């Protein structure tokens, strides 16, 4: 490449406009001064990306309020100038995309920046003014995000593994009225940290809205249902950490909590994601979405009904999180609700389950199995990522229940961890462990120094020891990893076979947790080799590289002794 060669000028105007759609408004405005060719490109790109970074902290916010609001007013004025530039060519290239991102070090600073004046009497309503500009009348995509950090780190709600807590919505960063949106043109609405989504009149329609994404927003269920009902073509709905319902105190005259029924109707939705949303744990939460292709749910186990089950469901993912407001829960109800959720996914082709304490969902008796366990006739791929207690025997029963539900299963993946591996050990425990280890190492060092003749004997003996270890078969039990020929059968599984093992199951992938004693995992390997009548490949990740070769030798031996088919044993790549 020749020095100073201009490759950007070789790009077509259409490609440059696509690039300019992604740059902030300030940088986009600078490009109009590059040359005569560049002058109209930004204003004809159809996108305005507005970014405001508030560098003041709480103390500066209070002490320098006049300068704070003066900078805000200059920002708003500059934004209006940018929109005015687009409005001049609105008949040729109207603005279709508006993105507003406000970053600050605290939520109350962003709230004041968008909603207050220096005397706290006026309410400038920055968002309402921007959306009322003539250049914003035909917007197709609106994305508004209030981000409570300026260093690019994930927001607080993005790092929480529990469901949404109503206390996190006390600071309402901004309010948006549905009636202020360009209802006749909007296709995409994406809101982050919206403190209140004000409902519009029942006559308002959003005929072109196809995608709705709400992240950490306060949107009551009835407001959300009204918004969905006004958009007949709404096909993608993403709800992440949304306050839909708050826990309520029931009076004596109210119906029993278990009898409360709430409905979320999404008749045209193809994609529905419900991620850690605040929903009442009591009662039944029914979802009407008969056209779904993809469904994801992350939350506590509740009576969640997908009714009727979507016939064209391709992908389903259920991630169960710990209860935040309850120390104990009804395990019988939890088991019933879990299988009820799976029943609503009975037409899925791919199913992913992330769950703690998988043994709690085991259904043992034949009567309960006939009542609770659904049939998933179309399921081809099943992935189970679970945590179990190694001292309990029902984890295998849960796996057996899932295999029974999937008569046409082709691919199975199990990622298993013991409960001990998930626990975080305290700092005091770590310090005590290091002290004991240091003391042990010190004593061993002193012992070696006091017996030099023993060192020489060990040196002479080491070659023969090495040769003996090289000739050993993979029947050791080092570091707690079991490879004995007499590996016991899997209780709860070995006395059962399933239709998928007899007719359809082609591949099994097993991933163990690094460094743990995984007799349970070794039993699973042996079980699938013995009972997989049409099994072609088995992928294994023992959790530690030094065990991989040893385990492969043992599996090959089991394949020869226990299976009538030639099964390929392959390493499993971690995700």
Coordinates of C-alpha atoms in Angstrom, one line a residue:
X1 CA 0.0 0.0 0.0
X2 CA 1.4 3.3 -1.0
X3 CA 1.9 5.9 1.7
X4 CA -0.8 8.5 1.8
X5 CA -3.1 6.7 -0.6
X6 CA -6.7 7.6 -0.1
X7 CA -8.9 4.5 0.0
X8 CA -12.0 6.2 1.6
X9 CA -12.6 8.3 -1.4
X10 CA -13.0 5.1 -3.4
X11 CA -16.1 4.1 -1.4
X12 CA -19.5 4.8 -2.9
X13 CA -21.7 7.5 -1.4
X14 CA -24.2 4.8 -0.3
X15 CA -21.5 2.9 1.6
X16 CA -20.3 6.2 3.3
X17 CA -23.9 6.9 4.3
X18 CA -24.1 3.5 6.0
X19 CA -21.0 4.3 7.9
X20 CA -22.2 7.7 9.0
X21 CA -25.3 6.1 10.3
X22 CA -23.2 4.7 13.2
X23 CA -21.2 7.8 14.2
X24 CA -22.3 10.3 16.9
X25 CA -23.9 13.5 15.7
X26 CA -20.9 15.7 16.7
X27 CA -18.4 13.7 14.6
X28 CA -21.0 13.4 11.8
X29 CA -21.3 17.2 11.6
X30 CA -17.5 17.5 11.3
X31 CA -17.5 15.4 8.2
X32 CA -19.6 18.0 6.3
X33 CA -16.5 20.3 6.3
X34 CA -14.1 17.7 4.7
X35 CA -15.0 18.5 1.1
X36 CA -17.8 19.3 -1.3
X37 CA -18.6 15.6 -1.8
X38 CA -18.9 15.0 2.0
X39 CA -21.1 18.0 2.7
X40 CA -24.5 16.3 2.0
X41 CA -23.6 12.8 3.0
X42 CA -24.3 13.0 6.8
X43 CA -27.6 14.9 6.5
X44 CA -28.7 12.3 4.0
X45 CA -27.7 9.2 6.0
X46 CA -31.1 9.1 7.8
X47 CA -29.7 8.7 11.3
X48 CA -29.0 11.0 14.2
X49 CA -27.0 9.6 17.1
X50 CA -26.9 11.9 20.1
X51 CA -24.5 11.2 22.9
X52 CA -24.2 13.2 26.2
X53 CA -21.6 12.5 28.8
X54 CA -22.2 14.1 32.2
X55 CA -18.8 14.2 34.0
X56 CA -20.0 15.9 37.2
X57 CA -20.3 13.8 40.4
X58 CA -22.8 14.3 43.1
X59 CA -20.9 17.0 44.9
X60 CA -20.2 19.0 41.8
X61 CA -23.8 18.6 40.7
X62 CA -25.0 20.4 43.9
X63 CA -22.2 23.0 44.1
X64 CA -22.2 23.9 40.4
X65 CA -25.8 23.6 39.5
X66 CA -25.9 26.8 37.3
X67 CA -23.0 25.6 35.2
X68 CA -24.4 22.1 35.1
X69 CA -27.7 23.2 33.6
X70 CA -26.0 25.7 31.3
X71 CA -24.1 22.9 29.7
X72 CA -27.3 20.9 29.4
X73 CA -28.9 23.8 27.6
X74 CA -26.0 24.1 25.2
X75 CA -26.2 20.4 24.5
X76 CA -30.0 20.7 23.7
X77 CA -29.3 23.7 21.5
X78 CA -26.6 21.8 19.6
X79 CA -28.9 18.8 19.2
X80 CA -31.6 21.0 17.7
X81 CA -29.2 22.5 15.3
X82 CA -28.3 19.0 14.1
X83 CA -32.0 18.2 13.7
X84 CA -32.5 21.4 11.8
X85 CA -29.8 20.4 9.4
X86 CA -31.6 17.2 8.7
X87 CA -34.9 19.0 8.4
X88 CA -33.7 21.1 5.5
X89 CA -33.4 17.9 3.4
X90 CA -36.3 16.1 5.0
X91 CA -38.2 15.8 1.7
X92 CA -35.2 14.0 0.0
X93 CA -33.8 12.0 2.9
X94 CA -36.0 12.0 6.1
X95 CA -34.6 11.1 9.4
X96 CA -35.4 7.4 10.1
X97 CA -33.2 6.6 13.1
X98 CA -32.9 8.6 16.4
X99 CA -30.5 7.4 19.1
X100 CA -30.1 9.3 22.4
X101 CA -27.6 8.0 25.0
X102 CA -27.0 10.0 28.2
X103 CA -24.2 8.8 30.4
X104 CA -23.7 10.0 34.0
X105 CA -22.1 8.9 37.2
X106 CA -25.4 8.6 39.1
X107 CA -29.0 8.2 38.4
X108 CA -30.1 11.4 40.1
X109 CA -27.7 13.4 37.9
X110 CA -29.2 12.0 34.7
X111 CA -32.7 12.6 36.0
X112 CA -32.0 16.3 36.7
X113 CA -30.2 16.7 33.4
X114 CA -33.2 15.5 31.5
X115 CA -36.0 16.9 33.6
X116 CA -35.1 19.9 35.7
X117 CA -33.9 23.5 35.6
X118 CA -31.4 25.3 37.9
X119 CA -34.3 26.6 40.1
X120 CA -36.0 23.2 40.1
X121 CA -39.2 24.9 39.1
X122 CA -39.2 24.4 35.4
X123 CA -39.4 21.0 33.7
X124 CA -37.7 21.2 30.3
X125 CA -38.6 17.7 29.3
X126 CA -35.7 17.2 26.9
X127 CA -37.1 14.0 25.4
X128 CA -40.4 15.5 24.6
X129 CA -38.8 18.4 22.9
X130 CA -36.6 16.2 20.8
X131 CA -39.4 14.0 19.7
X132 CA -41.6 17.0 18.8
X133 CA -39.0 18.5 16.4
X134 CA -40.3 18.5 12.8
X135 CA -37.3 16.3 11.7
X136 CA -38.5 13.6 14.1
X137 CA -42.0 13.2 12.7
X138 CA -41.3 10.2 10.5
X139 CA -38.9 8.3 12.7
X140 CA -38.8 4.5 12.2
X141 CA -36.3 3.6 15.0
X142 CA -36.1 5.2 18.4
X143 CA -33.4 4.1 20.9
X144 CA -33.1 6.0 24.2
X145 CA -30.7 4.9 26.9
X146 CA -29.8 6.5 30.3
X147 CA -26.6 4.9 31.4
X148 CA -25.6 5.3 35.0
X149 CA -21.8 5.1 34.4
X150 CA -19.3 6.7 32.1
X151 CA -16.5 4.2 32.0
X152 CA -18.1 1.6 29.7
X153 CA -18.6 -1.0 32.4
X154 CA -21.9 -2.9 32.6
X155 CA -24.7 -1.2 34.4
X156 CA -25.7 -2.5 37.8
X157 CA -28.8 -4.4 36.7
X158 CA -26.7 -6.2 34.0
X159 CA -24.6 -7.8 36.7
X160 CA -27.4 -9.0 39.0
X161 CA -28.5 -12.6 38.8
X162 CA -31.8 -12.1 40.7
X163 CA -35.1 -10.8 39.5
X164 CA -35.8 -7.1 39.4
X165 CA -36.1 -5.4 42.8
X166 CA -38.7 -2.6 43.0
X167 CA -36.2 -0.6 45.1
X168 CA -33.9 -0.2 42.1
X169 CA -36.7 1.9 40.4
X170 CA -36.9 4.6 43.0
X171 CA -34.9 7.1 40.8
X172 CA -36.9 7.6 37.7
X173 CA -34.4 8.8 35.1
X174 CA -36.9 9.8 32.5
X175 CA -40.5 9.5 31.5
X176 CA -41.7 8.8 28.0
X177 CA -45.2 9.1 26.7
X178 CA -46.3 6.5 24.1
X179 CA -48.5 9.3 22.6
X180 CA -45.4 11.3 21.8
X181 CA -44.0 8.7 19.4
X182 CA -44.6 9.0 15.7
X183 CA -47.2 6.3 15.7
X184 CA -47.7 6.1 11.9
X185 CA -44.0 5.3 11.1
X186 CA -42.3 3.8 14.2
X187 CA -41.0 0.3 13.7
X188 CA -38.4 -0.2 16.5
X189 CA -38.6 1.1 20.1
X190 CA -35.6 0.4 22.4
X191 CA -35.6 1.9 25.9
X192 CA -33.1 1.6 28.7
X193 CA -33.7 2.8 32.3
X194 CA -37.1 4.4 31.5
X195 CA -38.6 5.3 34.9
X196 CA -42.1 5.5 33.5
X197 CA -43.8 4.7 30.2
X198 CA -46.9 6.7 30.2
X199 CA -49.8 5.0 28.4
X200 CA -51.6 6.5 25.4
X201 CA -55.2 6.5 24.6
X202 CA -56.9 3.3 23.7
X203 CA -57.5 4.5 20.1
X204 CA -53.8 4.9 19.4
X205 CA -52.4 2.4 17.0
X206 CA -48.7 1.6 16.1
X207 CA -49.4 -0.3 12.8
X208 CA -45.7 -0.7 11.8
X209 CA -44.1 -1.5 15.2
X210 CA -42.3 -4.8 14.9
X211 CA -39.6 -4.7 17.6
X212 CA -39.9 -3.7 21.3
X213 CA -37.0 -3.8 23.8
X214 CA -37.3 -2.6 27.4
X215 CA -34.3 -2.8 29.7
X216 CA -34.6 -1.9 33.4
X217 CA -37.9 -0.1 32.8
X218 CA -40.9 0.5 35.0
X219 CA -43.7 -0.7 32.9
X220 CA -46.8 -2.1 34.7
X221 CA -48.3 -5.2 33.1
X222 CA -51.4 -3.4 32.0
X223 CA -49.4 -0.6 30.2
X224 CA -47.3 -3.2 28.5
X225 CA -50.4 -5.1 27.4
X226 CA -51.9 -2.0 26.0
X227 CA -48.7 -1.2 24.1
X228 CA -48.6 -4.7 22.6
X229 CA -52.3 -4.6 21.8
X230 CA -51.8 -1.4 19.8
X231 CA -49.1 -3.0 17.6
X232 CA -50.7 -5.7 15.4
X233 CA -47.4 -6.6 13.7
X234 CA -45.2 -6.7 16.8
X235 CA -43.0 -9.8 16.3
X236 CA -40.0 -9.3 18.7
X237 CA -40.4 -8.5 22.4
X238 CA -37.4 -8.3 24.7
X239 CA -38.1 -7.6 28.4
X240 CA -35.0 -7.4 30.5
X241 CA -35.2 -6.5 34.2
X242 CA -38.6 -4.8 33.8
X243 CA -40.8 -4.0 36.8
X244 CA -44.1 -5.6 35.6
X245 CA -45.7 -6.3 38.9
X246 CA -44.9 -5.6 42.6
X247 CA -45.6 -8.0 45.4
X248 CA -49.0 -7.2 46.8
X249 CA -50.5 -7.8 50.2
X250 CA -53.8 -9.6 49.8
X251 CA -56.8 -8.8 52.0
X252 CA -59.1 -11.4 53.5
X253 CA -61.8 -10.8 50.9
X254 CA -59.4 -11.3 48.0
X255 CA -59.3 -14.6 46.2
X256 CA -56.5 -17.1 47.2
X257 CA -53.1 -16.1 45.9
X258 CA -52.8 -19.3 44.0
X259 CA -56.0 -18.5 42.1
X260 CA -54.8 -15.2 40.7
X261 CA -54.5 -15.4 36.9
X262 CA -52.6 -12.8 34.9
X263 CA -52.4 -12.8 31.1
X264 CA -49.7 -11.5 28.7
X265 CA -51.2 -11.7 25.2
X266 CA -48.7 -11.5 22.3
X267 CA -50.7 -12.8 19.4
X268 CA -48.2 -11.8 16.6
X269 CA -44.9 -12.3 18.5
X270 CA -42.3 -14.5 17.0
X271 CA -39.6 -13.8 19.6
X272 CA -40.3 -13.4 23.3
X273 CA -37.6 -12.9 25.9
X274 CA -38.4 -12.4 29.6
X275 CA -35.2 -11.9 31.6
X276 CA -35.3 -11.4 35.4
X277 CA -38.5 -9.3 35.3
X278 CA -40.3 -8.5 38.5
X279 CA -43.5 -10.6 38.4
X280 CA -45.6 -11.8 41.3
X281 CA -44.5 -15.2 42.4
X282 CA -48.0 -16.2 43.4
X283 CA -50.8 -17.3 41.1
X284 CA -50.6 -18.1 37.4
X285 CA -48.8 -16.1 34.8
X286 CA -50.2 -17.2 31.4
X287 CA -48.6 -16.2 28.1
X288 CA -50.6 -16.3 24.9
X289 CA -48.2 -16.4 22.0
X290 CA -49.2 -19.1 19.5
X291 CA -46.8 -18.0 16.7
X292 CA -43.5 -18.0 18.7
X293 CA -40.3 -19.2 17.1
X294 CA -38.0 -18.4 20.0
X295 CA -38.8 -18.2 23.7
X296 CA -36.4 -17.4 26.6
X297 CA -37.3 -17.1 30.2
X298 CA -34.9 -16.2 33.1
X299 CA -36.4 -16.0 36.6
X300 CA -37.6 -18.0 39.6
X301 CA -39.7 -21.1 39.2
X302 CA -43.3 -19.9 39.0
X303 CA -46.5 -21.1 37.5
X304 CA -45.7 -19.9 34.0
X305 CA -48.0 -21.3 31.4
X306 CA -47.4 -21.0 27.7
X307 CA -50.9 -21.7 26.5
X308 CA -51.5 -22.9 23.9
X309 CA -48.0 -24.3 23.3
X310 CA -46.6 -22.6 20.1
X311 CA -46.7 -25.1 17.3
X312 CA -43.7 -23.6 15.4
X313 CA -41.4 -23.1 18.3
X314 CA -37.8 -23.7 17.3
X315 CA -35.6 -22.5 20.2
X316 CA -36.5 -22.4 23.9
X317 CA -34.3 -21.5 26.8
X318 CA -35.2 -21.6 30.5
X319 CA -32.7 -20.2 33.1
X320 CA -33.8 -20.6 36.7
X321 CA -32.4 -18.2 39.3
X322 CA -32.5 -18.3 43.1
X323 CA -35.3 -16.7 45.0
X324 CA -34.5 -13.3 46.4
X325 CA -37.5 -12.6 48.6
X326 CA -37.9 -16.2 50.0
X327 CA -35.5 -18.2 52.0
X328 CA -37.6 -21.4 51.6
X329 CA -40.0 -22.4 49.0
X330 CA -42.5 -25.2 48.4
X331 CA -40.4 -27.9 46.7
X332 CA -43.5 -29.8 45.5
X333 CA -45.0 -26.7 43.9
X334 CA -41.6 -25.9 42.4
X335 CA -41.3 -29.3 40.8
X336 CA -44.9 -29.0 39.5
X337 CA -44.3 -25.5 38.1
X338 CA -41.0 -26.6 36.4
X339 CA -42.6 -29.4 34.4
X340 CA -45.5 -27.1 33.6
X341 CA -43.1 -24.7 32.0
X342 CA -41.5 -27.6 30.0
X343 CA -45.0 -28.7 28.9
X344 CA -45.6 -25.3 27.3
X345 CA -42.5 -25.9 25.2
X346 CA -43.6 -29.3 24.0
X347 CA -43.2 -28.4 20.3
X348 CA -39.7 -27.0 20.6
X349 CA -36.9 -28.4 18.5
X350 CA -34.0 -27.1 20.6
X351 CA -34.2 -26.7 24.4
X352 CA -31.7 -25.3 26.8
X353 CA -32.1 -25.6 30.6
X354 CA -30.0 -23.8 33.2
X355 CA -31.0 -24.8 36.7
X356 CA -29.8 -25.3 40.3
X357 CA -30.4 -28.4 42.3
X358 CA -31.5 -30.6 39.4
X359 CA -32.4 -33.4 41.8
X360 CA -35.3 -31.3 43.2
X361 CA -37.2 -31.7 39.9
X362 CA -37.0 -35.5 39.9
X363 CA -40.4 -37.3 39.5
X364 CA -40.1 -40.8 40.9
X365 CA -43.4 -42.5 41.0
X366 CA -45.1 -43.8 37.9
X367 CA -48.3 -42.0 38.8
X368 CA -46.6 -38.7 39.1
X369 CA -44.7 -39.3 35.9
X370 CA -47.9 -39.9 34.0
X371 CA -49.4 -36.7 35.4
X372 CA -46.4 -34.3 35.4
X373 CA -44.0 -35.3 32.6
X374 CA -44.9 -33.9 29.1
X375 CA -43.9 -35.4 25.8
X376 CA -41.7 -33.3 23.5
X377 CA -42.0 -35.2 20.2
X378 CA -40.2 -32.6 18.0
X379 CA -37.2 -32.0 20.3
X380 CA -33.9 -32.8 18.6
X381 CA -31.3 -31.0 20.8
X382 CA -31.3 -30.8 24.5
X383 CA -28.8 -29.0 26.7
X384 CA -28.8 -29.2 30.5
X385 CA -26.5 -27.0 32.5
X386 CA -27.1 -27.9 36.1
X387 CA -25.8 -28.0 39.7
X388 CA -26.4 -31.0 41.9
X389 CA -25.5 -32.4 45.3
X390 CA -23.1 -35.3 44.8
X391 CA -24.4 -37.1 47.9
X392 CA -28.0 -37.3 46.6
X393 CA -29.2 -39.8 44.0
X394 CA -32.1 -38.0 42.4
X395 CA -30.0 -36.0 39.9
X396 CA -29.9 -39.1 37.7
X397 CA -33.6 -39.5 38.0
X398 CA -34.1 -35.9 36.7
X399 CA -31.9 -36.7 33.7
X400 CA -34.0 -39.9 33.1
X401 CA -37.2 -37.9 33.3
X402 CA -35.9 -35.6 30.6
X403 CA -34.9 -38.5 28.4
X404 CA -38.3 -40.0 28.8
X405 CA -39.9 -36.7 27.6
X406 CA -37.8 -36.7 24.4
X407 CA -38.5 -39.8 22.2
X408 CA -36.9 -38.2 19.1
X409 CA -33.8 -36.7 20.7
X410 CA -30.8 -36.6 18.4
X411 CA -28.2 -34.5 20.4
X412 CA -27.7 -34.3 24.2
X413 CA -25.3 -32.1 26.1
X414 CA -24.8 -32.2 29.9
X415 CA -22.7 -29.6 31.7
X416 CA -22.7 -30.6 35.3
X417 CA -21.3 -29.1 38.5
X418 CA -21.5 -30.1 42.1
X419 CA -22.9 -27.7 44.7
X420 CA -19.5 -27.4 46.4
X421 CA -17.9 -26.1 43.2
X422 CA -20.5 -23.2 43.1
X423 CA -20.0 -22.1 46.7
X424 CA -17.7 -19.2 47.4
X425 CA -15.3 -19.9 50.2
X426 CA -14.7 -17.2 52.7
X427 CA -11.4 -15.3 53.0
X428 CA -10.7 -16.7 56.4
X429 CA -10.9 -20.2 55.0
X430 CA -8.5 -19.3 52.3
X431 CA -6.0 -17.8 54.7
X432 CA -6.2 -20.8 57.0
X433 CA -5.6 -23.1 54.0
X434 CA -2.5 -21.1 52.9
X435 CA -1.1 -21.1 56.4
X436 CA -1.5 -24.9 56.7
X437 CA 0.0 -25.4 53.3
X438 CA 3.0 -23.1 54.1
X439 CA 3.7 -24.9 57.3
X440 CA 3.5 -28.3 55.6
X441 CA 5.9 -27.2 52.9
X442 CA 8.3 -25.9 55.4
X443 CA 8.4 -29.1 57.4
X444 CA 8.9 -31.2 54.2
X445 CA 11.8 -28.9 53.2
X446 CA 13.5 -29.3 56.6
X447 CA 13.0 -33.0 56.4
X448 CA 14.7 -33.3 53.0
X449 CA 17.6 -31.2 54.2
X450 CA 18.1 -33.4 57.2
X451 CA 18.2 -36.6 55.1
X452 CA 20.4 -36.1 52.1
X453 CA 21.0 -39.9 51.8
X454 CA 17.2 -40.4 51.3
X455 CA 17.3 -37.9 48.4
X456 CA 20.0 -40.0 46.7
X457 CA 17.9 -43.1 47.1
X458 CA 14.9 -41.4 45.6
X459 CA 16.9 -40.2 42.7
X460 CA 18.1 -43.7 41.9
X461 CA 14.6 -45.1 42.3
X462 CA 12.9 -42.4 40.1
X463 CA 13.6 -44.0 36.7
X464 CA 12.1 -47.4 37.7
X465 CA 9.1 -45.6 39.2
X466 CA 8.6 -43.7 36.0
X467 CA 8.7 -46.9 33.9
X468 CA 6.2 -48.6 36.2
X469 CA 3.8 -45.6 35.8
X470 CA 4.2 -45.7 32.0
X471 CA 3.1 -49.3 31.9
X472 CA 0.1 -48.9 34.2
X473 CA -3.3 -49.1 32.6
X474 CA -5.9 -46.4 33.1
X475 CA -7.4 -48.0 36.2
X476 CA -6.0 -45.6 38.7
X477 CA -7.9 -43.5 41.1
X478 CA -5.6 -40.5 41.3
X479 CA -6.8 -37.2 42.6
X480 CA -10.3 -38.6 43.1
X481 CA -11.0 -39.4 39.5
X482 CA -12.4 -42.8 39.0
X483 CA -11.4 -45.2 36.2
X484 CA -11.9 -48.6 37.8
X485 CA -13.3 -51.4 35.7
X486 CA -15.9 -51.9 38.5
X487 CA -17.5 -48.5 38.1
X488 CA -21.0 -49.0 39.7
X489 CA -24.1 -48.6 37.7
X490 CA -26.0 -45.3 37.8
X491 CA -28.8 -45.5 40.4
X492 CA -32.0 -44.3 38.9
X493 CA -30.9 -44.7 35.3
X494 CA -29.2 -48.1 34.8
X495 CA -32.5 -50.0 35.4
X496 CA -34.3 -47.9 32.7
X497 CA -34.0 -47.5 29.0
X498 CA -35.7 -44.8 26.9
X499 CA -37.0 -44.6 23.4
X500 CA -34.5 -42.0 22.3
X501 CA -31.6 -44.2 23.4
X502 CA -33.0 -47.1 21.4
X503 CA -33.8 -45.3 18.2
X504 CA -32.6 -41.7 17.7
X505 CA -29.8 -40.4 20.0
X506 CA -26.7 -39.9 17.9
X507 CA -24.4 -37.7 19.9
X508 CA -23.8 -37.2 23.7
X509 CA -21.6 -34.4 25.1
X510 CA -20.5 -34.5 28.7
X511 CA -18.7 -31.7 30.5
X512 CA -17.5 -32.0 34.0
X513 CA -16.3 -29.4 36.5
X514 CA -12.6 -28.9 36.8
X515 CA -10.9 -30.5 39.7
X516 CA -13.9 -32.3 41.3
X517 CA -14.4 -35.9 42.1
X518 CA -16.8 -36.8 39.4
X519 CA -17.9 -40.4 39.8
X520 CA -21.3 -39.3 38.8
X521 CA -20.0 -38.1 35.5
X522 CA -18.0 -41.3 34.9
X523 CA -21.2 -43.3 35.6
X524 CA -23.0 -41.2 33.0
X525 CA -20.4 -42.0 30.4
X526 CA -20.6 -45.7 31.1
X527 CA -24.5 -45.6 31.0
X528 CA -24.7 -43.9 27.6
X529 CA -22.1 -46.2 26.0
X530 CA -24.0 -49.2 27.3
X531 CA -27.5 -48.2 26.5
X532 CA -27.0 -45.9 23.4
X533 CA -28.1 -48.4 20.7
X534 CA -27.6 -45.9 17.9
X535 CA -25.0 -43.7 19.5
X536 CA -22.3 -42.6 17.0
X537 CA -20.2 -40.0 18.9
X538 CA -19.5 -39.1 22.5
X539 CA -17.7 -35.9 23.4
X540 CA -16.1 -35.7 26.9
X541 CA -14.5 -32.9 28.8
X542 CA -13.3 -34.3 32.1
X543 CA -12.5 -30.8 33.4
X544 CA -8.7 -31.3 33.5
X545 CA -6.3 -31.8 30.6
X546 CA -4.2 -34.4 32.5
X547 CA -7.3 -36.7 32.8
X548 CA -8.3 -36.4 29.1
X549 CA -6.1 -39.1 27.7
X550 CA -6.7 -41.5 30.6
X551 CA -10.4 -41.1 30.3
X552 CA -10.3 -41.6 26.6
X553 CA -8.5 -45.0 27.1
X554 CA -11.2 -46.1 29.6
X555 CA -14.1 -45.0 27.3
X556 CA -12.5 -46.9 24.4
X557 CA -12.3 -50.0 26.6
X558 CA -16.0 -49.6 27.6
X559 CA -17.0 -49.2 23.9
X560 CA -15.3 -52.4 23.1
X561 CA -16.8 -54.3 26.0
X562 CA -20.3 -52.8 26.4
X563 CA -21.4 -51.6 23.0
X564 CA -22.2 -53.4 19.8
X565 CA -21.4 -50.3 17.7
X566 CA -18.2 -48.4 16.9
X567 CA -18.6 -45.1 18.8
X568 CA -16.2 -42.3 18.2
X569 CA -14.7 -40.8 21.4
X570 CA -13.8 -37.1 20.9
X571 CA -12.7 -34.2 23.1
X572 CA -15.4 -31.6 23.9
X573 CA -14.6 -28.0 23.4
X574 CA -15.8 -25.7 26.2
X575 CA -18.3 -23.0 25.4

